Amino acid sequence: MTPRVLLPWSDLTVPDGLDTAVYDGTGTPPDLDGVEFYVLPYDSGPEPPKLIAKMPSLKAVQSLSAGVDNLLPLIPDGVTLTNGRGLHDLSVAEHTLALILAAQRDLPRWFRQQRTGSWDREHTRSLADERVLLVGYGSIGKAIERYLEAGEADVVRVASTAREGVHGIDELPELLPGASIVVLILPDTPATRGLISAPELAALEDGALVVNVGRGTAIDTAALTKEVADGRLRAALDVVDPEPLPADHPLWQLPGAIITPHVAGGSDSFHPRAKRLVEQQLARFARGEPLVNVVR
Ligand SMILES: NC(=O)c1ccc[n+]([C@@H]2O[C@H](COP(=O)([O-])OP(=O)(O)OC[C@H]3O[C@@H](n4cnc5c(N)ncnc54)[C@H](OP(=O)(O)O)[C@@H]3O)[C@@H](O)[C@H]2O)c1
């Protein structure tokens, strides 16, 4: 039987020798018999991953997300899981910079004033010369750093293990008090859950900005809500715990909080980059070569 690949789009260049089926995550899935390579539709909810269990010939699953923690339990032994590492780097980095600048330059205030035609002016904070603690120095963290450096911020890098130019996470308690902006770009793992809780928030200077673009679970939401409600800290969040943030959650209404609904990775730059990655992976698969971005 010709190996089948199940793809989210029909506009891909597929090597000879592979039979193609398309499933974008909506409607009834096609016949799954003989599917060896499954590219999960991006950000389309819990249904597409459930199909994995119905593919007895499966050899590889390609996710288009960077964070695949939720998929790992669904991947059978012997099946390769690859992720979308790199696809979202610039999109998330752009959004991170937008959140930081919106908070530092008080954009929500000027947008409110615009509604009433008010020309009330005042100096704001800025990014230049601010010390930014960048917690997570992987693929996206490095892209964020490039934007921060263009803004002439003083970037302090933190990752799980120390190496030249990068602090280890065990140094966090000493690093927090010196930072006016903390950016979290971390995966959801047992070690990152609750990493920033009440004691870490208390260690930050008054008025510091907490930015989270990785996974919401890295921050204790209740502790952050309290600090922002007290007016002591500010927050700019693309990810929160829980998601979606309930409509009546107090964080929504706090003047010191900017919230976007987990949209940092989704922009027009995604599709062409994702298409290139999938086409390269299909070519490797067809030639029997190892895939890239292997998670497991
Ligand atoms: N908001 C969005 O729309 C969006 C979009 C895409 C991705 N994301 C999230 O962003 C995350 C990061 O993506 P990425 O591509 O940059 O991943 P990555 O390349 O794997 O980098 C992860 C970074 O986190 C660090 N890290 C892991 N555990 C840690 C810990 N316990 N303490 C301190 N640092 C730790 C790693 O440290 P080492 O360098 O020492 O290994 C590494 O620097 C993803 O997992 C995903 O959850 C969000």
CSV table of C-alpha atoms and ligand atoms in Angstrom, one decimal:
chain,number,residue,atom,x,y,z
A,1,MET,CA,0.0,0.0,0.0
A,2,THR,CA,1.3,3.5,-0.9
A,3,PRO,CA,2.2,5.4,2.4
A,4,ARG,CA,-0.4,8.1,3.1
A,5,VAL,CA,0.2,11.5,4.6
A,6,LEU,CA,-2.6,13.4,6.3
A,7,LEU,CA,-2.1,17.2,5.9
A,8,PRO,CA,-3.9,20.3,7.1
A,9,TRP,CA,-3.7,22.1,3.7
A,10,SER,CA,-4.0,21.1,0.1
A,11,ASP,CA,-1.5,23.6,-1.3
A,12,LEU,CA,1.6,21.7,-0.4
A,13,THR,CA,4.2,20.1,-2.6
A,14,VAL,CA,4.2,16.4,-1.8
A,15,PRO,CA,7.0,14.1,-3.0
A,16,ASP,CA,6.1,11.3,-5.4
A,17,GLY,CA,5.3,8.0,-3.8
A,18,LEU,CA,3.1,9.5,-1.0
A,19,ASP,CA,-0.6,9.4,-1.1
A,20,THR,CA,-2.2,12.6,0.3
A,21,ALA,CA,-5.3,13.2,2.3
A,22,VAL,CA,-6.4,16.6,3.7
A,23,TYR,CA,-7.9,17.3,7.1
A,24,ASP,CA,-8.0,20.9,8.5
A,25,GLY,CA,-9.6,19.9,11.8
A,26,THR,CA,-13.2,20.7,10.8
A,27,GLY,CA,-15.9,18.3,9.6
A,28,THR,CA,-15.5,14.5,9.2
A,29,PRO,CA,-11.9,13.3,8.9
A,30,PRO,CA,-11.0,11.2,5.8
A,31,ASP,CA,-10.2,7.5,5.8
A,32,LEU,CA,-7.3,7.0,8.2
A,33,ASP,CA,-6.2,3.6,6.9
A,34,GLY,CA,-2.5,3.6,5.9
A,35,VAL,CA,-1.8,7.1,7.3
A,36,GLU,CA,1.9,7.1,8.3
A,37,PHE,CA,2.6,10.8,8.6
A,38,TYR,CA,0.1,13.1,10.3
A,39,VAL,CA,0.5,16.9,10.3
A,40,LEU,CA,-1.9,18.2,13.0
A,41,PRO,CA,-3.9,21.2,12.0
A,42,TYR,CA,-2.7,24.3,14.0
A,43,ASP,CA,-4.6,25.5,17.0
A,44,SER,CA,-7.8,23.6,16.2
A,45,GLY,CA,-8.8,22.2,19.6
A,46,PRO,CA,-8.8,18.7,21.1
A,47,GLU,CA,-10.4,16.7,18.2
A,48,PRO,CA,-7.5,16.3,15.7
A,49,PRO,CA,-5.1,14.8,18.3
A,50,LYS,CA,-7.7,12.2,19.2
A,51,LEU,CA,-7.3,10.7,15.6
A,52,ILE,CA,-3.8,9.6,16.5
A,53,ALA,CA,-5.2,6.6,18.3
A,54,LYS,CA,-7.1,5.5,15.1
A,55,MET,CA,-4.0,5.3,12.9
A,56,PRO,CA,-2.5,1.9,13.2
A,57,SER,CA,0.2,2.5,10.5
A,58,LEU,CA,1.3,5.8,12.0
A,59,LYS,CA,5.1,6.5,12.0
A,60,ALA,CA,5.3,10.3,12.7
A,61,VAL,CA,3.2,13.2,14.0
A,62,GLN,CA,4.1,16.7,13.1
A,63,SER,CA,2.7,19.4,15.4
A,64,LEU,CA,2.9,23.0,14.2
A,65,SER,CA,3.1,24.3,17.8
A,66,ALA,CA,6.3,24.8,19.8
A,67,GLY,CA,4.7,23.6,23.1
A,68,VAL,CA,3.7,19.9,22.7
A,69,ASP,CA,3.4,18.9,26.3
A,70,ASN,CA,-0.3,18.1,25.9
A,71,LEU,CA,0.4,15.8,23.0
A,72,LEU,CA,3.1,13.6,24.5
A,73,PRO,CA,0.7,11.2,26.3
A,74,LEU,CA,-1.2,10.6,23.0
A,75,ILE,CA,1.9,9.5,21.0
A,76,PRO,CA,2.2,5.7,20.8
A,77,ASP,CA,5.6,4.1,21.4
A,78,GLY,CA,7.6,4.0,18.3
A,79,VAL,CA,5.9,7.0,16.7
A,80,THR,CA,8.1,10.1,16.2
A,81,LEU,CA,6.7,13.4,17.5
A,82,THR,CA,8.1,16.6,15.9
A,83,ASN,CA,7.1,20.2,16.8
A,84,GLY,CA,6.9,23.6,15.2
A,85,ARG,CA,10.0,24.9,16.9
A,86,GLY,CA,11.0,28.1,15.1
A,87,LEU,CA,7.8,28.7,13.2
A,88,HIS,CA,6.4,31.2,15.8
A,89,ASP,CA,9.6,32.9,16.9
A,90,LEU,CA,9.2,36.2,15.2
A,91,SER,CA,5.4,36.3,15.6
A,92,VAL,CA,5.7,35.7,19.4
A,93,ALA,CA,8.7,38.1,19.6
A,94,GLU,CA,6.8,40.9,17.8
A,95,HIS,CA,3.8,40.4,20.1
A,96,THR,CA,6.1,40.4,23.1
A,97,LEU,CA,7.6,43.7,22.1
A,98,ALA,CA,4.1,45.1,21.4
A,99,LEU,CA,2.9,44.1,24.9
A,100,ILE,CA,6.0,45.6,26.5
A,101,LEU,CA,5.8,48.9,24.6
A,102,ALA,CA,2.1,49.1,25.1
A,103,ALA,CA,2.6,48.8,28.8
A,104,GLN,CA,5.7,51.0,29.0
A,105,ARG,CA,4.4,53.8,26.7
A,106,ASP,CA,0.9,53.7,28.3
A,107,LEU,CA,-0.9,52.9,25.1
A,108,PRO,CA,-4.2,51.8,26.7
A,109,ARG,CA,-4.4,55.3,28.3
A,110,TRP,CA,-3.8,57.1,25.0
A,111,PHE,CA,-6.4,54.9,23.3
A,112,ARG,CA,-8.9,55.7,26.0
A,113,GLN,CA,-8.2,59.4,25.6
A,114,GLN,CA,-8.5,59.1,21.8
A,115,ARG,CA,-12.2,58.1,22.3
A,116,THR,CA,-12.9,61.5,24.0
A,117,GLY,CA,-10.6,63.6,21.8
A,118,SER,CA,-8.4,64.4,24.8
A,119,TRP,CA,-4.9,66.0,24.3
A,120,ASP,CA,-3.8,65.5,27.9
A,121,ARG,CA,0.0,64.8,27.8
A,122,GLU,CA,2.5,63.2,30.2
A,123,HIS,CA,5.9,61.5,30.1
A,124,THR,CA,5.8,57.7,30.2
A,125,ARG,CA,8.1,54.9,31.0
A,126,SER,CA,10.2,53.5,28.2
A,127,LEU,CA,12.1,50.3,27.2
A,128,ALA,CA,15.5,51.9,26.5
A,129,ASP,CA,18.0,51.2,29.4
A,130,GLU,CA,15.5,49.1,31.4
A,131,ARG,CA,16.8,45.9,32.8
A,132,VAL,CA,14.8,43.0,31.3
A,133,LEU,CA,15.0,39.6,32.8
A,134,LEU,CA,14.4,37.2,29.9
A,135,VAL,CA,13.3,33.9,31.5
A,136,GLY,CA,13.5,31.2,28.8
A,137,TYR,CA,16.4,31.5,26.3
A,138,GLY,CA,15.3,29.0,23.7
A,139,SER,CA,14.2,29.5,20.1
A,140,ILE,CA,11.6,32.2,20.9
A,141,GLY,CA,13.6,33.8,23.8
A,142,LYS,CA,16.5,34.5,21.4
A,143,ALA,CA,14.1,36.1,18.9
A,144,ILE,CA,12.7,38.3,21.7
A,145,GLU,CA,16.2,39.3,22.7
A,146,ARG,CA,16.9,40.6,19.2
A,147,TYR,CA,13.9,43.0,19.5
A,148,LEU,CA,14.9,44.0,23.0
A,149,GLU,CA,18.4,44.8,22.0
A,150,ALA,CA,17.1,46.9,19.1
A,151,GLY,CA,15.3,48.9,21.8
A,152,GLU,CA,18.6,49.2,23.8
A,153,ALA,CA,17.3,47.4,26.8
A,154,ASP,CA,19.7,45.7,29.2
A,155,VAL,CA,18.8,42.0,28.8
A,156,VAL,CA,19.6,39.4,31.4
A,157,ARG,CA,19.2,35.9,30.1
A,158,VAL,CA,17.9,33.0,32.2
A,159,ALA,CA,17.4,29.4,31.2
A,160,SER,CA,17.1,26.1,33.0
A,161,THR,CA,20.8,25.6,33.2
A,162,ALA,CA,23.6,28.2,33.4
A,163,ARG,CA,26.1,28.6,30.6
A,164,GLU,CA,28.2,31.4,29.3
A,165,GLY,CA,26.1,34.6,29.1
A,166,VAL,CA,23.0,32.8,30.5
A,167,HIS,CA,22.0,32.5,34.2
A,168,GLY,CA,20.6,29.3,35.6
A,169,ILE,CA,17.0,29.4,37.0
A,170,ASP,CA,18.5,28.7,40.5
A,171,GLU,CA,19.9,32.3,40.4
A,172,LEU,CA,16.4,33.7,39.9
A,173,PRO,CA,16.0,34.9,43.6
A,174,GLU,CA,19.1,37.2,43.2
A,175,LEU,CA,18.1,38.4,39.7
A,176,LEU,CA,14.5,39.4,40.4
A,177,PRO,CA,15.1,42.5,42.5
A,178,GLY,CA,17.2,44.2,39.9
A,179,ALA,CA,14.8,43.9,37.0
A,180,SER,CA,12.1,46.4,36.0
A,181,ILE,CA,10.6,44.0,33.3
A,182,VAL,CA,10.4,40.2,33.5
A,183,VAL,CA,9.6,38.3,30.4
A,184,LEU,CA,8.6,34.6,30.7
A,185,ILE,CA,8.9,32.5,27.6
A,186,LEU,CA,8.8,29.0,29.1
A,187,PRO,CA,7.2,25.6,28.2
A,188,ASP,CA,4.6,24.1,30.6
A,189,THR,CA,6.5,21.5,32.6
A,190,PRO,CA,6.4,20.4,36.2
A,191,ALA,CA,9.5,22.6,36.8
A,192,THR,CA,8.0,25.7,35.3
A,193,ARG,CA,4.5,25.5,36.9
A,194,GLY,CA,4.2,28.2,39.6
A,195,LEU,CA,7.7,29.4,39.0
A,196,ILE,CA,6.6,32.9,39.6
A,197,SER,CA,4.4,32.9,42.7
A,198,ALA,CA,3.9,35.3,45.6
A,199,PRO,CA,7.6,35.3,46.9
A,200,GLU,CA,9.0,35.9,43.4
A,201,LEU,CA,6.5,38.7,42.7
A,202,ALA,CA,7.3,40.2,46.1
A,203,ALA,CA,11.0,40.3,45.2
A,204,LEU,CA,10.3,42.6,42.2
A,205,GLU,CA,10.7,46.4,42.5
A,206,ASP,CA,7.6,48.6,42.8
A,207,GLY,CA,6.0,49.2,39.3
A,208,ALA,CA,7.8,46.3,37.7
A,209,LEU,CA,6.2,44.8,34.6
A,210,VAL,CA,5.5,41.0,34.4
A,211,VAL,CA,5.1,39.8,30.8
A,212,ASN,CA,4.1,36.2,30.1
A,213,VAL,CA,4.1,34.9,26.5
A,214,GLY,CA,5.0,31.2,27.2
A,215,ARG,CA,2.4,29.3,29.2
A,216,GLY,CA,0.1,30.7,31.8
A,217,THR,CA,0.9,28.0,34.3
A,218,ALA,CA,4.4,29.6,35.0
A,219,ILE,CA,2.6,32.3,37.1
A,220,ASP,CA,0.4,32.0,40.1
A,221,THR,CA,-2.5,34.0,38.7
A,222,ALA,CA,-4.1,34.7,42.1
A,223,ALA,CA,-0.8,36.1,43.5
A,224,LEU,CA,-0.2,38.2,40.3
A,225,THR,CA,-3.8,39.5,40.4
A,226,LYS,CA,-3.3,40.7,44.0
A,227,GLU,CA,-0.1,42.5,43.2
A,228,VAL,CA,-1.6,44.2,40.2
A,229,ALA,CA,-4.8,45.1,42.1
A,230,ASP,CA,-2.7,46.7,44.8
A,231,GLY,CA,-1.1,48.8,42.1
A,232,ARG,CA,2.4,47.5,43.0
A,233,LEU,CA,3.1,45.5,39.9
A,234,ARG,CA,1.9,45.7,36.3
A,235,ALA,CA,1.2,42.8,33.9
A,236,ALA,CA,1.2,42.2,30.2
A,237,LEU,CA,-0.1,38.7,29.4
A,238,ASP,CA,-0.8,36.7,26.3
A,239,VAL,CA,-1.1,33.5,28.3
A,240,VAL,CA,-2.9,33.0,31.6
A,241,ASP,CA,-3.9,30.2,33.9
A,242,PRO,CA,-6.7,29.2,33.3
A,243,GLU,CA,-7.4,29.7,29.6
A,244,PRO,CA,-9.7,31.1,28.6
A,245,LEU,CA,-9.6,33.5,31.5
A,246,PRO,CA,-13.2,33.6,32.9
A,247,ALA,CA,-15.1,36.7,31.8
A,248,ASP,CA,-15.7,37.7,35.4
A,249,HIS,CA,-12.0,37.3,36.5
A,250,PRO,CA,-10.8,40.5,38.3
A,251,LEU,CA,-7.6,40.6,36.2
A,252,TRP,CA,-9.5,41.7,33.1
A,253,GLN,CA,-10.5,45.0,34.7
A,254,LEU,CA,-7.3,46.0,36.4
A,255,PRO,CA,-5.8,49.2,35.0
A,256,GLY,CA,-2.3,47.8,35.4
A,257,ALA,CA,-3.0,44.7,33.3
A,258,ILE,CA,-2.9,44.2,29.5
A,259,ILE,CA,-4.3,40.9,28.3
A,260,THR,CA,-4.4,39.3,24.9
A,261,PRO,CA,-6.1,36.0,24.3
A,262,HIS,CA,-3.1,33.7,23.5
A,263,VAL,CA,-2.6,35.2,20.1
A,264,ALA,CA,1.2,35.8,20.1
A,265,GLY,CA,2.0,32.9,17.8
A,266,GLY,CA,-0.8,33.4,15.3
A,267,SER,CA,0.0,35.9,12.6
A,268,ASP,CA,0.3,36.1,8.8
A,269,SER,CA,4.0,35.0,9.0
A,270,PHE,CA,2.9,31.6,10.2
A,271,HIS,CA,1.4,29.9,7.2
A,272,PRO,CA,4.3,30.3,4.7
A,273,ARG,CA,6.8,29.3,7.4
A,274,ALA,CA,4.7,26.3,8.4
A,275,LYS,CA,4.3,25.2,4.8
A,276,ARG,CA,8.1,25.3,4.2
A,277,LEU,CA,8.7,23.1,7.3
A,278,VAL,CA,6.0,20.6,6.4
A,279,GLU,CA,7.3,20.3,2.8
A,280,GLN,CA,10.9,19.8,4.1
A,281,GLN,CA,9.7,17.1,6.5
A,282,LEU,CA,7.7,15.3,3.8
A,283,ALA,CA,10.8,15.2,1.6
A,284,ARG,CA,12.8,13.7,4.4
A,285,PHE,CA,10.1,11.2,5.2
A,286,ALA,CA,9.9,10.1,1.6
A,287,ARG,CA,13.7,9.7,1.4
A,288,GLY,CA,13.7,7.8,4.7
A,289,GLU,CA,15.9,10.5,6.3
A,290,PRO,CA,15.6,11.6,10.0
A,291,LEU,CA,13.1,14.4,10.6
A,292,VAL,CA,14.0,17.7,12.2
A,293,ASN,CA,12.5,19.2,15.3
A,294,VAL,CA,12.2,15.8,16.9
A,295,VAL,CA,10.7,16.0,20.4
A,296,ARG,CA,10.5,12.2,21.0
B,1,LIG,N1,1.9,32.7,23.3
B,1,LIG,C1,2.0,32.0,22.2
B,1,LIG,O1,1.2,32.1,21.3
B,1,LIG,C2,3.1,30.9,22.1
B,1,LIG,C3,3.5,30.5,20.8
B,1,LIG,C4,4.5,29.6,20.6
B,1,LIG,C5,5.1,29.1,21.8
B,1,LIG,N2,4.7,29.5,23.0
B,1,LIG,C6,5.3,28.9,24.2
B,1,LIG,O2,6.7,29.2,24.2
B,1,LIG,C7,7.4,28.1,24.8
B,1,LIG,C8,8.9,28.3,24.5
B,1,LIG,O3,9.1,28.1,23.1
B,1,LIG,P1,10.5,27.9,22.4
B,1,LIG,O4,10.3,27.5,21.0
B,1,LIG,O5,11.4,29.1,22.8
B,1,LIG,O6,11.1,26.6,23.3
B,1,LIG,P2,12.6,26.1,23.5
B,1,LIG,O7,13.4,26.5,22.3
B,1,LIG,O8,12.4,24.7,23.8
B,1,LIG,O9,13.1,27.0,24.7
B,1,LIG,C9,12.6,26.8,26.0
B,1,LIG,C10,13.4,27.6,27.0
B,1,LIG,O10,12.9,27.4,28.3
B,1,LIG,C11,13.9,27.1,29.2
B,1,LIG,N3,13.4,26.4,30.3
B,1,LIG,C12,12.7,25.2,30.3
B,1,LIG,N4,12.4,24.8,31.5
B,1,LIG,C13,12.9,25.8,32.3
B,1,LIG,C14,12.9,26.0,33.7
B,1,LIG,N5,12.4,25.1,34.6
B,1,LIG,N6,13.5,27.1,34.2
B,1,LIG,C15,14.0,28.0,33.4
B,1,LIG,N7,14.1,27.9,32.1
B,1,LIG,C16,13.5,26.8,31.6
B,1,LIG,C17,14.9,26.3,28.4
B,1,LIG,O11,16.1,26.3,29.1
B,1,LIG,P3,17.5,25.6,28.4
B,1,LIG,O12,17.9,26.6,27.3
B,1,LIG,O13,18.5,25.6,29.5
B,1,LIG,O14,17.0,24.3,27.9
B,1,LIG,C18,14.9,27.1,27.1
B,1,LIG,O15,15.8,28.2,27.2
B,1,LIG,C19,6.7,26.9,24.2
B,1,LIG,O16,7.0,25.8,24.9
B,1,LIG,C20,5.2,27.3,24.2
B,1,LIG,O17,4.7,26.9,25.4
B,1,LIG,C21,3.7,30.4,23.2
